[in-house]
């Protein structure tokens, strides 16, 4: 069941994100000065409206009623607890949200835990949950809010342990997508790959940035490193996209076919077949 859900996520990322979001939506800091800032201002203002309570209610929609009741009961216990008891109750609640694969409430919960007990672990988990939550999200106001919270959480984690590569990678990635200075985030990610040249997440994030900024040669290098360690459908699709955009047709076809074989999903397979057909002409 979990593998099926992962495949569905890959399909959504590949077909929607890559072909739509990735090339159509510019990274902040890479856009022209004529960009409409009014919408961005409205999104920033709307970002403050999200709370643990509001995201919890939204995340409960569509869940099994029995699970909703269980989560609500856990929330009541957490609300009534204090100190270390509250942290323990929050952890159980976060685990339950993880069981149903809802990342956004986890972010708020771990941030609250970190506020009570400012540990590196809680701030890192908050940042990771927020970042996972806003990936592929369509609600632009919530994307802004979660991205902003992710940056804050990761920065807190880095402040507590500046040598931790996971925290630096998360901060760099969040800065690339959520600030007007993406190059500061890129610099952090480059620090990570300098210390750990095969760092999976840093290479993947740098590869995505290279695709979006149309630096396809660099993207290919990054995703070759990624697929050597984690040969999944999504990364092979990104690699194929890089090859496709610089005219390396045979390499693109091979990477697309590898992506197709790993995903084993009809929707993605049909899309890839169309791309391969174009490349063969």
mmCIF file of N, CA and C in Angstrom, residues 10-84:
data_model
loop_
_atom_site.group_PDB
_atom_site.id
_atom_site.type_symbol
_atom_site.label_atom_id
_atom_site.label_comp_id
_atom_site.label_asym_id
_atom_site.label_seq_id
_atom_site.Cartn_x
_atom_site.Cartn_y
_atom_site.Cartn_z
ATOM 1 N N UNK A 10 5.179 10.030 -7.029
ATOM 2 C CA UNK A 10 6.144 10.198 -8.110
ATOM 3 C C UNK A 10 5.458 10.698 -9.363
ATOM 4 N N UNK A 11 4.309 10.101 -9.689
ATOM 5 C CA UNK A 11 3.568 10.513 -10.882
ATOM 6 C C UNK A 11 3.178 11.977 -10.792
ATOM 7 N N UNK A 12 2.681 12.371 -9.635
ATOM 8 C CA UNK A 12 2.268 13.769 -9.458
ATOM 9 C C UNK A 12 3.456 14.703 -9.604
ATOM 10 N N UNK A 13 4.575 14.316 -9.008
ATOM 11 C CA UNK A 13 5.780 15.146 -9.093
ATOM 12 C C UNK A 13 6.258 15.251 -10.525
ATOM 13 N N UNK A 14 6.327 14.110 -11.191
ATOM 14 C CA UNK A 14 6.894 14.079 -12.532
ATOM 15 C C UNK A 14 6.030 14.804 -13.539
ATOM 16 N N UNK A 15 4.768 14.418 -13.625
ATOM 17 C CA UNK A 15 3.915 14.940 -14.688
ATOM 18 C C UNK A 15 3.498 16.379 -14.437
ATOM 19 N N UNK A 16 3.179 16.701 -13.190
ATOM 20 C CA UNK A 16 2.696 18.042 -12.888
ATOM 21 C C UNK A 16 3.830 18.987 -12.551
ATOM 22 N N UNK A 17 4.669 18.589 -11.607
ATOM 23 C CA UNK A 17 5.722 19.485 -11.141
ATOM 24 C C UNK A 17 6.742 19.782 -12.217
ATOM 25 N N UNK A 18 7.295 18.734 -12.815
ATOM 26 C CA UNK A 18 8.354 18.945 -13.797
ATOM 27 C C UNK A 18 7.864 19.694 -15.015
ATOM 28 N N UNK A 19 6.806 19.208 -15.630
ATOM 29 C CA UNK A 19 6.380 19.788 -16.891
ATOM 30 C C UNK A 19 5.596 21.083 -16.712
ATOM 31 N N UNK A 20 5.055 21.297 -15.534
ATOM 32 C CA UNK A 20 4.312 22.533 -15.291
ATOM 33 C C UNK A 20 5.074 23.481 -14.407
ATOM 34 N N UNK A 21 5.168 23.124 -13.133
ATOM 35 C CA UNK A 21 5.776 24.011 -12.132
ATOM 36 C C UNK A 21 7.231 24.301 -12.416
ATOM 37 N N UNK A 22 7.993 23.266 -12.737
ATOM 38 C CA UNK A 22 9.438 23.409 -12.790
ATOM 39 C C UNK A 22 9.908 24.449 -13.791
ATOM 40 N N UNK A 23 9.320 24.424 -14.990
ATOM 41 C CA UNK A 23 9.786 25.360 -16.010
ATOM 42 C C UNK A 23 8.915 26.594 -16.141
ATOM 43 N N UNK A 24 7.694 26.525 -15.648
ATOM 44 C CA UNK A 24 6.785 27.657 -15.815
ATOM 45 C C UNK A 24 6.867 28.626 -14.645
ATOM 46 N N UNK A 25 7.161 28.122 -13.455
ATOM 47 C CA UNK A 25 7.152 28.980 -12.279
ATOM 48 C C UNK A 25 8.578 29.319 -11.882
ATOM 49 N N UNK A 26 8.986 30.599 -11.948
ATOM 50 C CA UNK A 26 10.368 30.960 -11.685
ATOM 51 C C UNK A 26 10.711 30.903 -10.206
ATOM 52 N N UNK A 27 12.000 30.625 -9.936
ATOM 53 C CA UNK A 27 12.486 30.687 -8.573
ATOM 54 C C UNK A 27 12.570 32.148 -8.154
ATOM 55 N N UNK A 28 12.194 32.441 -6.915
ATOM 56 C CA UNK A 28 12.311 33.813 -6.441
ATOM 57 C C UNK A 28 13.760 34.250 -6.552
ATOM 58 N N UNK A 29 13.955 35.488 -6.976
ATOM 59 C CA UNK A 29 15.301 35.980 -7.131
ATOM 60 C C UNK A 29 15.812 35.806 -8.557
ATOM 61 N N UNK A 30 15.132 34.979 -9.358
ATOM 62 C CA UNK A 30 15.496 34.799 -10.756
ATOM 63 C C UNK A 30 14.465 35.417 -11.684
ATOM 64 N N UNK A 31 13.513 36.136 -11.112
ATOM 65 C CA UNK A 31 12.473 36.757 -11.916
ATOM 66 C C UNK A 31 12.825 38.204 -12.187
ATOM 67 N N UNK A 32 12.102 38.821 -13.095
ATOM 68 C CA UNK A 32 12.375 40.209 -13.435
ATOM 69 C C UNK A 32 11.748 41.134 -12.407
ATOM 70 N N UNK A 33 12.140 42.369 -12.403
ATOM 71 C CA UNK A 33 11.614 43.353 -11.470
ATOM 72 C C UNK A 33 10.180 43.716 -11.778
ATOM 73 N N UNK A 34 9.688 43.318 -12.953
ATOM 74 C CA UNK A 34 8.315 43.612 -13.325
ATOM 75 C C UNK A 34 7.314 42.626 -12.744
ATOM 76 N N UNK A 35 7.828 41.653 -11.994
ATOM 77 C CA UNK A 35 6.933 40.651 -11.391
ATOM 78 C C UNK A 35 5.925 41.340 -10.488
ATOM 79 N N UNK A 36 4.721 40.818 -10.515
ATOM 80 C CA UNK A 36 3.656 41.399 -9.695
ATOM 81 C C UNK A 36 3.914 41.111 -8.228
ATOM 82 N N UNK A 37 4.227 42.153 -7.436
ATOM 83 C CA UNK A 37 4.543 41.960 -6.021
ATOM 84 C C UNK A 37 3.303 42.025 -5.141
ATOM 85 N N UNK A 38 2.193 42.499 -5.683
ATOM 86 C CA UNK A 38 0.978 42.603 -4.885
ATOM 87 C C UNK A 38 0.516 41.231 -4.409
ATOM 88 N N UNK A 39 0.560 40.246 -5.313
ATOM 89 C CA UNK A 39 0.139 38.889 -4.948
ATOM 90 C C UNK A 39 1.042 38.317 -3.880
ATOM 91 N N UNK A 40 2.352 38.574 -4.005
ATOM 92 C CA UNK A 40 3.298 38.064 -3.014
ATOM 93 C C UNK A 40 3.022 38.665 -1.645
ATOM 94 N N UNK A 41 2.687 39.969 -1.621
ATOM 95 C CA UNK A 41 2.383 40.629 -0.362
ATOM 96 C C UNK A 41 1.153 40.032 0.289
ATOM 97 N N UNK A 42 0.142 39.743 -0.527
ATOM 98 C CA UNK A 42 -1.080 39.125 -0.006
ATOM 99 C C UNK A 42 -0.796 37.735 0.554
ATOM 100 N N UNK A 43 0.078 36.999 -0.130
ATOM 101 C CA UNK A 43 0.418 35.664 0.349
ATOM 102 C C UNK A 43 1.139 35.741 1.691
ATOM 103 N N UNK A 44 2.051 36.708 1.832
ATOM 104 C CA UNK A 44 2.774 36.866 3.094
ATOM 105 C C UNK A 44 1.804 37.191 4.223
ATOM 106 N N UNK A 45 0.832 38.057 3.931
ATOM 107 C CA UNK A 45 -0.142 38.429 4.962
ATOM 108 C C UNK A 45 -1.003 37.239 5.352
ATOM 109 N N UNK A 46 -1.352 36.430 4.342
ATOM 110 C CA UNK A 46 -2.204 35.275 4.607
ATOM 111 C C UNK A 46 -1.465 34.171 5.349
ATOM 112 N N UNK A 47 -0.128 34.209 5.287
ATOM 113 C CA UNK A 47 0.670 33.132 5.878
ATOM 114 C C UNK A 47 0.454 33.002 7.369
ATOM 115 N N UNK A 48 0.166 34.113 8.036
ATOM 116 C CA UNK A 48 0.026 34.096 9.491
ATOM 117 C C UNK A 48 -1.282 33.471 9.962
ATOM 118 N N UNK A 49 -2.189 33.181 9.054
ATOM 119 C CA UNK A 49 -3.487 32.662 9.468
ATOM 120 C C UNK A 49 -3.444 31.182 9.818
ATOM 121 N N UNK A 50 -2.381 30.481 9.436
ATOM 122 C CA UNK A 50 -2.326 29.040 9.646
ATOM 123 C C UNK A 50 -1.817 28.704 11.047
ATOM 124 N N UNK A 51 -2.527 27.807 11.710
ATOM 125 C CA UNK A 51 -2.179 27.355 13.049
ATOM 126 C C UNK A 51 -2.252 25.837 13.081
ATOM 127 N N UNK A 52 -1.790 25.251 14.176
ATOM 128 C CA UNK A 52 -1.894 23.803 14.318
ATOM 129 C C UNK A 52 -3.351 23.362 14.230
ATOM 130 N N UNK A 53 -4.231 24.129 14.849
ATOM 131 C CA UNK A 53 -5.645 23.783 14.833
ATOM 132 C C UNK A 53 -6.217 23.820 13.420
ATOM 133 N N UNK A 54 -5.888 24.866 12.666
ATOM 134 C CA UNK A 54 -6.465 25.002 11.330
ATOM 135 C C UNK A 54 -5.909 23.956 10.361
ATOM 136 N N UNK A 55 -4.607 23.681 10.432
ATOM 137 C CA UNK A 55 -4.048 22.689 9.511
ATOM 138 C C UNK A 55 -4.479 21.276 9.910
ATOM 139 N N UNK A 56 -4.719 21.082 11.200
ATOM 140 C CA UNK A 56 -5.211 19.783 11.657
ATOM 141 C C UNK A 56 -6.598 19.506 11.083
ATOM 142 N N UNK A 57 -7.481 20.493 11.173
ATOM 143 C CA UNK A 57 -8.838 20.317 10.643
ATOM 144 C C UNK A 57 -8.810 20.056 9.139
ATOM 145 N N UNK A 58 -7.954 20.780 8.442
ATOM 146 C CA UNK A 58 -7.853 20.588 6.991
ATOM 147 C C UNK A 58 -7.303 19.202 6.660
ATOM 148 N N UNK A 59 -6.342 18.733 7.454
ATOM 149 C CA UNK A 59 -5.698 17.446 7.187
ATOM 150 C C UNK A 59 -6.598 16.264 7.527
ATOM 151 N N UNK A 60 -7.607 16.499 8.365
ATOM 152 C CA UNK A 60 -8.526 15.420 8.732
ATOM 153 C C UNK A 60 -9.526 15.101 7.628
ATOM 154 N N UNK A 61 -9.700 16.037 6.705
ATOM 155 C CA UNK A 61 -10.679 15.827 5.646
ATOM 156 C C UNK A 61 -10.301 14.624 4.791
ATOM 157 N N UNK A 62 -11.260 13.748 4.604
ATOM 158 C CA UNK A 62 -11.032 12.572 3.786
ATOM 159 C C UNK A 62 -10.485 11.368 4.531
ATOM 160 N N UNK A 63 -10.127 11.559 5.799
ATOM 161 C CA UNK A 63 -9.625 10.431 6.579
ATOM 162 C C UNK A 63 -10.778 9.577 7.096
ATOM 163 N N UNK A 64 -10.467 8.362 7.424
ATOM 164 C CA UNK A 64 -11.443 7.472 8.039
ATOM 165 C C UNK A 64 -11.960 8.092 9.336
ATOM 166 N N UNK A 65 -13.278 8.116 9.556
ATOM 167 C CA UNK A 65 -13.841 8.729 10.764
ATOM 168 C C UNK A 65 -13.241 8.206 12.071
ATOM 169 N N UNK A 66 -12.929 6.921 12.102
ATOM 170 C CA UNK A 66 -12.335 6.342 13.314
ATOM 171 C C UNK A 66 -10.959 6.938 13.583
ATOM 172 N N UNK A 67 -10.197 7.162 12.509
ATOM 173 C CA UNK A 67 -8.867 7.767 12.661
ATOM 174 C C UNK A 67 -8.998 9.218 13.093
ATOM 175 N N UNK A 68 -9.977 9.923 12.532
ATOM 176 C CA UNK A 68 -10.217 11.317 12.923
ATOM 177 C C UNK A 68 -10.532 11.402 14.415
ATOM 178 N N UNK A 69 -11.371 10.503 14.891
ATOM 179 C CA UNK A 69 -11.716 10.474 16.312
ATOM 180 C C UNK A 69 -10.481 10.205 17.164
ATOM 181 N N UNK A 70 -9.653 9.282 16.722
ATOM 182 C CA UNK A 70 -8.430 8.959 17.453
ATOM 183 C C UNK A 70 -7.494 10.162 17.524
ATOM 184 N N UNK A 71 -7.332 10.850 16.397
ATOM 185 C CA UNK A 71 -6.462 12.031 16.371
ATOM 186 C C UNK A 71 -7.025 13.132 17.261
ATOM 187 N N UNK A 72 -8.329 13.348 17.199
ATOM 188 C CA UNK A 72 -8.966 14.375 18.027
ATOM 189 C C UNK A 72 -8.764 14.081 19.509
ATOM 190 N N UNK A 73 -8.886 12.821 19.903
ATOM 191 C CA UNK A 73 -8.663 12.442 21.300
ATOM 192 C C UNK A 73 -7.217 12.706 21.719
ATOM 193 N N UNK A 74 -6.276 12.400 20.832
ATOM 194 C CA UNK A 74 -4.862 12.659 21.126
ATOM 195 C C UNK A 74 -4.591 14.156 21.248
ATOM 196 N N UNK A 75 -5.266 14.942 20.417
ATOM 197 C CA UNK A 75 -5.106 16.397 20.492
ATOM 198 C C UNK A 75 -5.601 16.933 21.829
ATOM 199 N N UNK A 76 -6.718 16.409 22.307
ATOM 200 C CA UNK A 76 -7.263 16.844 23.597
ATOM 201 C C UNK A 76 -6.296 16.519 24.727
ATOM 202 N N UNK A 77 -5.696 15.326 24.675
ATOM 203 C CA UNK A 77 -4.724 14.943 25.697
ATOM 204 C C UNK A 77 -3.505 15.861 25.674
ATOM 205 N N UNK A 78 -3.060 16.199 24.472
ATOM 206 C CA UNK A 78 -1.905 17.088 24.344
ATOM 207 C C UNK A 78 -2.233 18.488 24.862
ATOM 208 N N UNK A 79 -3.443 18.971 24.576
ATOM 209 C CA UNK A 79 -3.860 20.298 25.042
ATOM 210 C C UNK A 79 -3.910 20.378 26.560
ATOM 211 N N UNK A 80 -4.264 19.275 27.189
ATOM 212 C CA UNK A 80 -4.419 19.261 28.640
ATOM 213 C C UNK A 80 -3.100 19.023 29.375
ATOM 214 N N UNK A 81 -2.076 18.577 28.659
ATOM 215 C CA UNK A 81 -0.788 18.270 29.289
ATOM 216 C C UNK A 81 0.104 19.512 29.336
ATOM 217 N N UNK A 82 1.181 19.398 30.071
ATOM 218 C CA UNK A 82 2.154 20.496 30.153
ATOM 219 C C UNK A 82 3.547 19.923 30.338
ATOM 220 N N UNK A 83 4.561 20.750 30.048
ATOM 221 C CA UNK A 83 5.941 20.334 30.235
ATOM 222 C C UNK A 83 6.300 19.098 29.440
ATOM 223 N N UNK A 84 7.039 18.177 30.076
ATOM 224 C CA UNK A 84 7.480 16.958 29.413
ATOM 225 C C UNK A 84 6.312 16.048 29.048
#
